[in-house]
Every structure is written in C-alpha cells, then in structure tokens.
PDB file of C-alpha atoms in Angstrom:
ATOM      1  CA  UNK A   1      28.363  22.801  -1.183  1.00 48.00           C
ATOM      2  CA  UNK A   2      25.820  20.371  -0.743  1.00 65.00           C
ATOM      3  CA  UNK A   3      25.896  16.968   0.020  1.00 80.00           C
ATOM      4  CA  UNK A   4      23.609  13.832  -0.670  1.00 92.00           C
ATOM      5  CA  UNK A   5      21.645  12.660   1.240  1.00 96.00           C
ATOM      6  CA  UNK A   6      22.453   9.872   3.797  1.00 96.00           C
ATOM      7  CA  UNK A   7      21.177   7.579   6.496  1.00 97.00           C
ATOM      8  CA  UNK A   8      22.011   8.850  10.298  1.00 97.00           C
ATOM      9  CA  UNK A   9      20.927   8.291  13.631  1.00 97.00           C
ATOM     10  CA  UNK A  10      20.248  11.738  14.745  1.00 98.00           C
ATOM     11  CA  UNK A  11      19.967  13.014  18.066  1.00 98.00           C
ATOM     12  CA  UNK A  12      18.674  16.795  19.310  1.00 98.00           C
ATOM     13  CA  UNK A  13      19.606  17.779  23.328  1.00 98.00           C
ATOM     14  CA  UNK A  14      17.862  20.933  24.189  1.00 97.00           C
ATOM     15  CA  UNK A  15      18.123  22.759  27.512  1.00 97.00           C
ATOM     16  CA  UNK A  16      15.218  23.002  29.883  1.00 96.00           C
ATOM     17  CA  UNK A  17      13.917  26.386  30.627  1.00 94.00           C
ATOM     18  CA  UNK A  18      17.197  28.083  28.710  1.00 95.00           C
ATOM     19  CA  UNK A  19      14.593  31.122  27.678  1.00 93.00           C
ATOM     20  CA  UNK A  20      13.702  32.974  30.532  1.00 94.00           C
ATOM     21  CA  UNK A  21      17.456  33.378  31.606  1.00 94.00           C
ATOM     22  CA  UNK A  22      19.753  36.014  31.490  1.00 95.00           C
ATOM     23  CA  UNK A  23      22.011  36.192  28.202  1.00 95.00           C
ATOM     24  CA  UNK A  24      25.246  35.433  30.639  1.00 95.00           C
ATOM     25  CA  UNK A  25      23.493  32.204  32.086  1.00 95.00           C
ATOM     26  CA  UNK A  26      22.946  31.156  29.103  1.00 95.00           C
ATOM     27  CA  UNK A  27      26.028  31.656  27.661  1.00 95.00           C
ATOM     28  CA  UNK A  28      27.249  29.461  30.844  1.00 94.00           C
ATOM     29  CA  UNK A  29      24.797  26.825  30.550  1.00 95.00           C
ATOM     30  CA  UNK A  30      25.399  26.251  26.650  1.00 95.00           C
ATOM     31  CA  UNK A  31      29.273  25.744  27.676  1.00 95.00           C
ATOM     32  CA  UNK A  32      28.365  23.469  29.944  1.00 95.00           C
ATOM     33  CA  UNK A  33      25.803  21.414  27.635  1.00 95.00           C
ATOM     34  CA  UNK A  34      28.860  21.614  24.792  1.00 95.00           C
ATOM     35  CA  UNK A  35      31.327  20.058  27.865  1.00 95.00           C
ATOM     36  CA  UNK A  36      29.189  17.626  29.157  1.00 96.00           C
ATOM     37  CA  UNK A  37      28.560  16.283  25.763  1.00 96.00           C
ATOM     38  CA  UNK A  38      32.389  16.054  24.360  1.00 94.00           C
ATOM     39  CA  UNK A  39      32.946  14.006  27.274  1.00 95.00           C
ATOM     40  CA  UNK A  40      29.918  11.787  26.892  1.00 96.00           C
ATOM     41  CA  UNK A  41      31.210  11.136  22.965  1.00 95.00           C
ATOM     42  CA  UNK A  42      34.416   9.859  23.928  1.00 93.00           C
ATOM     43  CA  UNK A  43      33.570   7.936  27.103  1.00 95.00           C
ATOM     44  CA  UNK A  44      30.570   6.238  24.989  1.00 95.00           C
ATOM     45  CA  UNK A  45      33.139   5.342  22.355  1.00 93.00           C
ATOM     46  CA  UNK A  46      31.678   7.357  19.688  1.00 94.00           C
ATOM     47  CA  UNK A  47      34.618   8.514  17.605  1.00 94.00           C
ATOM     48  CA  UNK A  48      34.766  11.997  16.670  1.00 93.00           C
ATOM     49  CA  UNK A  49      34.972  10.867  12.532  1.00 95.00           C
ATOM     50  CA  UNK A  50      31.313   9.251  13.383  1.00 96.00           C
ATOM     51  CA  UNK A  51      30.018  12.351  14.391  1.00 97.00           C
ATOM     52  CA  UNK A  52      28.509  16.066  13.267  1.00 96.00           C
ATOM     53  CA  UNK A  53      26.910  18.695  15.074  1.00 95.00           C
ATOM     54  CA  UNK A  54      24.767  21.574  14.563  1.00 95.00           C
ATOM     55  CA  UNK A  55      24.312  24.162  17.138  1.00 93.00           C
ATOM     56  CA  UNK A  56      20.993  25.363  17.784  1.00 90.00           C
ATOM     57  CA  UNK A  57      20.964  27.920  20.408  1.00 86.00           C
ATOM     58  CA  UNK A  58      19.485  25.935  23.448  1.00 89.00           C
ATOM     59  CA  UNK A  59      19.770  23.096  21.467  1.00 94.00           C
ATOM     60  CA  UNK A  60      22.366  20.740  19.404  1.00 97.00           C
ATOM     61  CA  UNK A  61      21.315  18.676  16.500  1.00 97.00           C
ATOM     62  CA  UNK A  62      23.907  15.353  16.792  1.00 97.00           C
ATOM     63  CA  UNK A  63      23.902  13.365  13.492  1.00 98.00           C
ATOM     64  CA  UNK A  64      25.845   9.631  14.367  1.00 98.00           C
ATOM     65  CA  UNK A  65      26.888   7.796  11.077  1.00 96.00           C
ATOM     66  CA  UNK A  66      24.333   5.237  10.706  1.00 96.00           C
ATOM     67  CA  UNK A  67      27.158   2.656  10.498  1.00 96.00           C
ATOM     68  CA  UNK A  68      27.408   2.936  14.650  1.00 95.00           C
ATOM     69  CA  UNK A  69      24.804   0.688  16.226  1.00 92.00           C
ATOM     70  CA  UNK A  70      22.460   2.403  18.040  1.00 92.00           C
ATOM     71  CA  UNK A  71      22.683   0.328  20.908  1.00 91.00           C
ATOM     72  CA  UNK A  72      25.975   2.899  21.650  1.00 93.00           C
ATOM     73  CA  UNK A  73      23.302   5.703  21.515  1.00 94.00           C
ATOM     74  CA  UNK A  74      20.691   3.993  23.153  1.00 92.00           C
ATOM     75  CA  UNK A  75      22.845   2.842  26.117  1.00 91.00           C
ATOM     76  CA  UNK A  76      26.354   4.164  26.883  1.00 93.00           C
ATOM     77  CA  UNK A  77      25.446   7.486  25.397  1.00 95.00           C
ATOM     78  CA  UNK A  78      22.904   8.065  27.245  1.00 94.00           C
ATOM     79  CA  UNK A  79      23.814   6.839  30.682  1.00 93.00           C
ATOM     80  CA  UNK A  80      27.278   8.771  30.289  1.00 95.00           C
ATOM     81  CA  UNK A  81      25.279  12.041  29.242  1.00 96.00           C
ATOM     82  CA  UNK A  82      23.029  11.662  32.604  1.00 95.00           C
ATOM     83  CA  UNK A  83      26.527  11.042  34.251  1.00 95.00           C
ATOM     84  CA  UNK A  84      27.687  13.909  32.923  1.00 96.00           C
ATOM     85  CA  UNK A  85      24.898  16.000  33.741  1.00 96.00           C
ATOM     86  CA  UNK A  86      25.116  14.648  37.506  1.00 95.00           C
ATOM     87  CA  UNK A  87      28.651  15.832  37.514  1.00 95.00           C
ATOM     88  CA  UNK A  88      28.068  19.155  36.656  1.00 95.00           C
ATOM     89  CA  UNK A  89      24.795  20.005  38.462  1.00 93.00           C
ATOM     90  CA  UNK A  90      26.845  18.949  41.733  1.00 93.00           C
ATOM     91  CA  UNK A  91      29.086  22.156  41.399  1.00 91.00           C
ATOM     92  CA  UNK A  92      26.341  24.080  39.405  1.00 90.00           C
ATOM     93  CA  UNK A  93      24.077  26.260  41.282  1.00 90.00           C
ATOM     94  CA  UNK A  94      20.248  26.596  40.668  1.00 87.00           C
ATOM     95  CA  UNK A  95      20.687  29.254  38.001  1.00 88.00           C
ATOM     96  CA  UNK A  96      23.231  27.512  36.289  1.00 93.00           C
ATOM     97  CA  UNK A  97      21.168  24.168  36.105  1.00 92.00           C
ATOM     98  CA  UNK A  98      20.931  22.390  33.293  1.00 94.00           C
ATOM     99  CA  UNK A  99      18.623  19.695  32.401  1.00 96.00           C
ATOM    100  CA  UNK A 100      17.530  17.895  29.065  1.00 97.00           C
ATOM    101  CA  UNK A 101      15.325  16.804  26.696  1.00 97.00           C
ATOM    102  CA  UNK A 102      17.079  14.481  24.039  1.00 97.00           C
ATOM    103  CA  UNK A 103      15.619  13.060  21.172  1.00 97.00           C
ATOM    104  CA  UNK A 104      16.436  10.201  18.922  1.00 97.00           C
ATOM    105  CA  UNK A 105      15.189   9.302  15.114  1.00 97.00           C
ATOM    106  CA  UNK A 106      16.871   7.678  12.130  1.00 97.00           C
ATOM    107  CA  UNK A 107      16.443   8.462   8.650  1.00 97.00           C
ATOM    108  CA  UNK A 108      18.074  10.595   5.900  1.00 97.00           C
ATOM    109  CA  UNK A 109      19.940  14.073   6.092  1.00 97.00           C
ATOM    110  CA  UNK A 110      21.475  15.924   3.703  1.00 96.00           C
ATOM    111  CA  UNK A 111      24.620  18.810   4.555  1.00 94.00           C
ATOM    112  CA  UNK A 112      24.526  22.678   2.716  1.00 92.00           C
ATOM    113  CA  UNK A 113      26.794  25.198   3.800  1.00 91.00           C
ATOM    114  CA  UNK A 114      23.887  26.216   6.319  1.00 91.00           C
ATOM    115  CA  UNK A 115      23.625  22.453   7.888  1.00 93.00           C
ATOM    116  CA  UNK A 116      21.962  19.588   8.018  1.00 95.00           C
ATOM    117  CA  UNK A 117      17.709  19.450   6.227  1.00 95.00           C
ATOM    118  CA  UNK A 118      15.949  16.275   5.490  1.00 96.00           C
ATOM    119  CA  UNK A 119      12.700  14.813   7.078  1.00 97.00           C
ATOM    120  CA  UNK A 120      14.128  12.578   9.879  1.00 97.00           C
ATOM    121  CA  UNK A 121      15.703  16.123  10.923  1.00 97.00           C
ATOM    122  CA  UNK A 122      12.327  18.062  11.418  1.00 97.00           C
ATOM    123  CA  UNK A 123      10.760  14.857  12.849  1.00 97.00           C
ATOM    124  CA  UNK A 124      13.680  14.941  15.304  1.00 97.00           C
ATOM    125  CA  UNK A 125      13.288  18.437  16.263  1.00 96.00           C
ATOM    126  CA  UNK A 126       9.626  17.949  16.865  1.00 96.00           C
ATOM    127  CA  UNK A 127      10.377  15.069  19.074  1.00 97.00           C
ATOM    128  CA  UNK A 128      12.343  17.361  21.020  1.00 97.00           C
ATOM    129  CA  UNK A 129      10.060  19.773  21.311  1.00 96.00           C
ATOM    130  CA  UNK A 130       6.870  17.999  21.890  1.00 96.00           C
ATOM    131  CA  UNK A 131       4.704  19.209  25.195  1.00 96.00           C
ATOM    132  CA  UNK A 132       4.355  15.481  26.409  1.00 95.00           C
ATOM    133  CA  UNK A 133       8.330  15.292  26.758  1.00 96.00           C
ATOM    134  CA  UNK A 134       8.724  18.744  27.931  1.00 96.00           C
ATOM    135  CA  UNK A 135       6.131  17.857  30.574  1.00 96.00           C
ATOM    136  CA  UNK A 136       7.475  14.533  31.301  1.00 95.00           C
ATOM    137  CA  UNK A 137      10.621  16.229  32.364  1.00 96.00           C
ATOM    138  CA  UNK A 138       9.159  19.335  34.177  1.00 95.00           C
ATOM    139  CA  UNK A 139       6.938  16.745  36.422  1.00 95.00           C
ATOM    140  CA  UNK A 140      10.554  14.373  36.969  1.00 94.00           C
ATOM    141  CA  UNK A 141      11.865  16.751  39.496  1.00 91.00           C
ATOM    142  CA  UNK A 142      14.901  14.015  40.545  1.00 91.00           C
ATOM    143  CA  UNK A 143      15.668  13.609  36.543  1.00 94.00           C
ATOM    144  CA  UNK A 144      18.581  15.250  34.946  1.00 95.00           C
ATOM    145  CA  UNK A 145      16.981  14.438  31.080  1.00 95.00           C
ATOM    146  CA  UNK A 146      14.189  12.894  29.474  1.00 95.00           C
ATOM    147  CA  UNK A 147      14.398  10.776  26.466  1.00 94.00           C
ATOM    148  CA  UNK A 148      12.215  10.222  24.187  1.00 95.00           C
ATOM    149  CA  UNK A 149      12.997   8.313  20.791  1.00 94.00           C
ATOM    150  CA  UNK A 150      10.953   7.882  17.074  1.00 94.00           C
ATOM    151  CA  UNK A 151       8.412   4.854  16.693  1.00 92.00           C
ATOM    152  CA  UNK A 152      11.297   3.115  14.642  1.00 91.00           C
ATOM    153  CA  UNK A 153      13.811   3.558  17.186  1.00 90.00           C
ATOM    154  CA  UNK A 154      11.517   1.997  19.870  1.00 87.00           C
ATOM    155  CA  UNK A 155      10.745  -0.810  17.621  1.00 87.00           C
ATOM    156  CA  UNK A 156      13.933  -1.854  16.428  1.00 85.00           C
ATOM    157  CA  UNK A 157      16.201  -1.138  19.427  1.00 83.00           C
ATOM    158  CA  UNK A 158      13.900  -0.365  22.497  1.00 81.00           C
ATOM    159  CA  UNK A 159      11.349  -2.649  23.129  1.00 79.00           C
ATOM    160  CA  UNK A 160      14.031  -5.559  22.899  1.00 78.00           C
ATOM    161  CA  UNK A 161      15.806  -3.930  25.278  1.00 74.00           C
ATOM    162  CA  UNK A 162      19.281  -3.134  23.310  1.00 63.00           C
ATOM    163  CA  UNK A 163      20.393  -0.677  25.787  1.00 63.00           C
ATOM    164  CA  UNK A 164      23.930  -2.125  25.973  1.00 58.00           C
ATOM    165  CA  UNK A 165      25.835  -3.845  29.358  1.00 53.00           C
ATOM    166  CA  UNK A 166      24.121  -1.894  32.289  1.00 51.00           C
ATOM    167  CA  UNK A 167      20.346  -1.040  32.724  1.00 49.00           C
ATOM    168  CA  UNK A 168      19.685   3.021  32.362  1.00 48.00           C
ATOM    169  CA  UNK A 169      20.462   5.449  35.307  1.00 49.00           C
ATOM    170  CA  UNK A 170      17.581   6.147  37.343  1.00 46.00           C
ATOM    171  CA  UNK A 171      17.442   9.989  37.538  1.00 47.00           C
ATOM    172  CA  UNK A 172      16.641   9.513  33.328  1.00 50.00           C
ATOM    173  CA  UNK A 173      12.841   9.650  32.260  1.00 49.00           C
ATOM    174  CA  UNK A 174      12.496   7.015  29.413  1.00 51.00           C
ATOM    175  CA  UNK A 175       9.212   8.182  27.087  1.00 48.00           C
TER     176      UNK A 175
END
C-alpha cells in the first residue's frame, strides 16, 4: 500500500566503523543503537504517534511528523542521544563502542510496503554518508556523534540558534 507523499523532518543515525566487525558485535551494537534511541524519543518528548523508523543495517532512517518543531530535534534530541550514547559507552567496552553520524533534512517522503522513498530521503542518506562528516567524527576522538544537518535546516533553525533550553553537549561535533 502506498502512501502520499508528506512533509517530515527526517533524521538517519549510522554507526561508526559497524563494517569491519564481527556479525555478533554487530548484532550487539545495533541493540544498543535501537536502546539508546527509544530512550532518547521519550526523554526528548517526541511521542511515539510522531514518529517512524526504517532500519537500515548500521543505520536507522527516523522520519518526525513535520508538525513537531524541529527545535525538539535540533536540541533535546540530540543532547539526550549524546547522553545516551555516554551512558552506554561507560559500560561498553572498545569492541562494543558505538559512535554516530546523524543527519537531519526536511522535505517530502512517501511510505510502500518496502518503506519510506522521496528526495529529502536520498539527500538525507547522503548527508549521512558524506566523507567530510565521516571524517569530522573519525578526527573528534572525545565525540560520541557528529551532526551534520541540510542547508535548510541550518538556515531556518541553526544559525538562529533554536537549539532549545540548554546549549549542546560538548563531546557532539556540530558540522
């Protein structure tokens, strides 16, 4: 069944270095990424009706009804997610590490009984996959994730700082 296409803020996470490890680490550090992020939702307030997901293998696809400002994305989602990600790695050993790259576009998507298609969706992916953030993160040796969001984003909730109550965590790489 296919659906029409709508606005959403879409996010992609994908694990750092997931390739090169052994099928049962990965199975581990997917877990992980899926329990780190159902906590982030709810602690950032983002209501499970607001939200879809598409796994990805080492990486989710997150589509956010586009009625939920983006300031929640921006701000308490992302410091909760590097939270998250600092609560883990403390009982997590080297192997089991997991860091991120997230993205963060806007634009229309459209659901098949496969998942989710539509422009904004490749230009997310290819946000989240772009050399400059995976090397951004790779050189951030401190950072748990690296974020990097679409020229709209920046210019309509970035560069006037919409990033909610508290500034971002430290150990995140803004791009």
């Amino acid at each position: 069944m296919s659906g029409e296409a709508k606005h959403h803020w879409i996010i992609a996470l994908d694990i750092e270095s997931f390739s090169p490890r052994r099928d049962p680490v990965q199975r581990r550090i997917r877990a992980a990424m899926y329990r780190v992020l159902g906590g982030t939702m709810e602690r950032a307030g983002l209501a499970a009706a607001d939200v879809v997901s598409e796994d990805r293998g080492d990486c989710v696809l997150v589509l956010v009804r586009s009625s939920v400002s983006p300031v929640v994305i921006a701000g308490p989602f992302v410091r909760e997610l590097d939270e998250g990600l600092g609560e883990y790695l403390q009982e997590a050993n080297e192997d089991h590490a997991v860091r991120l790259r997230m993205a963060l576009h806007q634009g229309l998507a459209a659901s098949d009984e496969h998942g989710w298609s539509g422009d904004a969706v490749n230009t997310t992916c290819r946000i989240v996959d772009a050399q400059p953030l995976r090397d951004v993160l790779a050189s951030a040796s401190s950072a748990r994730m690296a974020f990097a969001v679409s020229d709209a984003v920046h210019r309509a909730v970035i560069r006037h700082g919409h990033l909610g109550q508290r500034k971002p965590h430290n150990a995140v790489v803004f791009v």
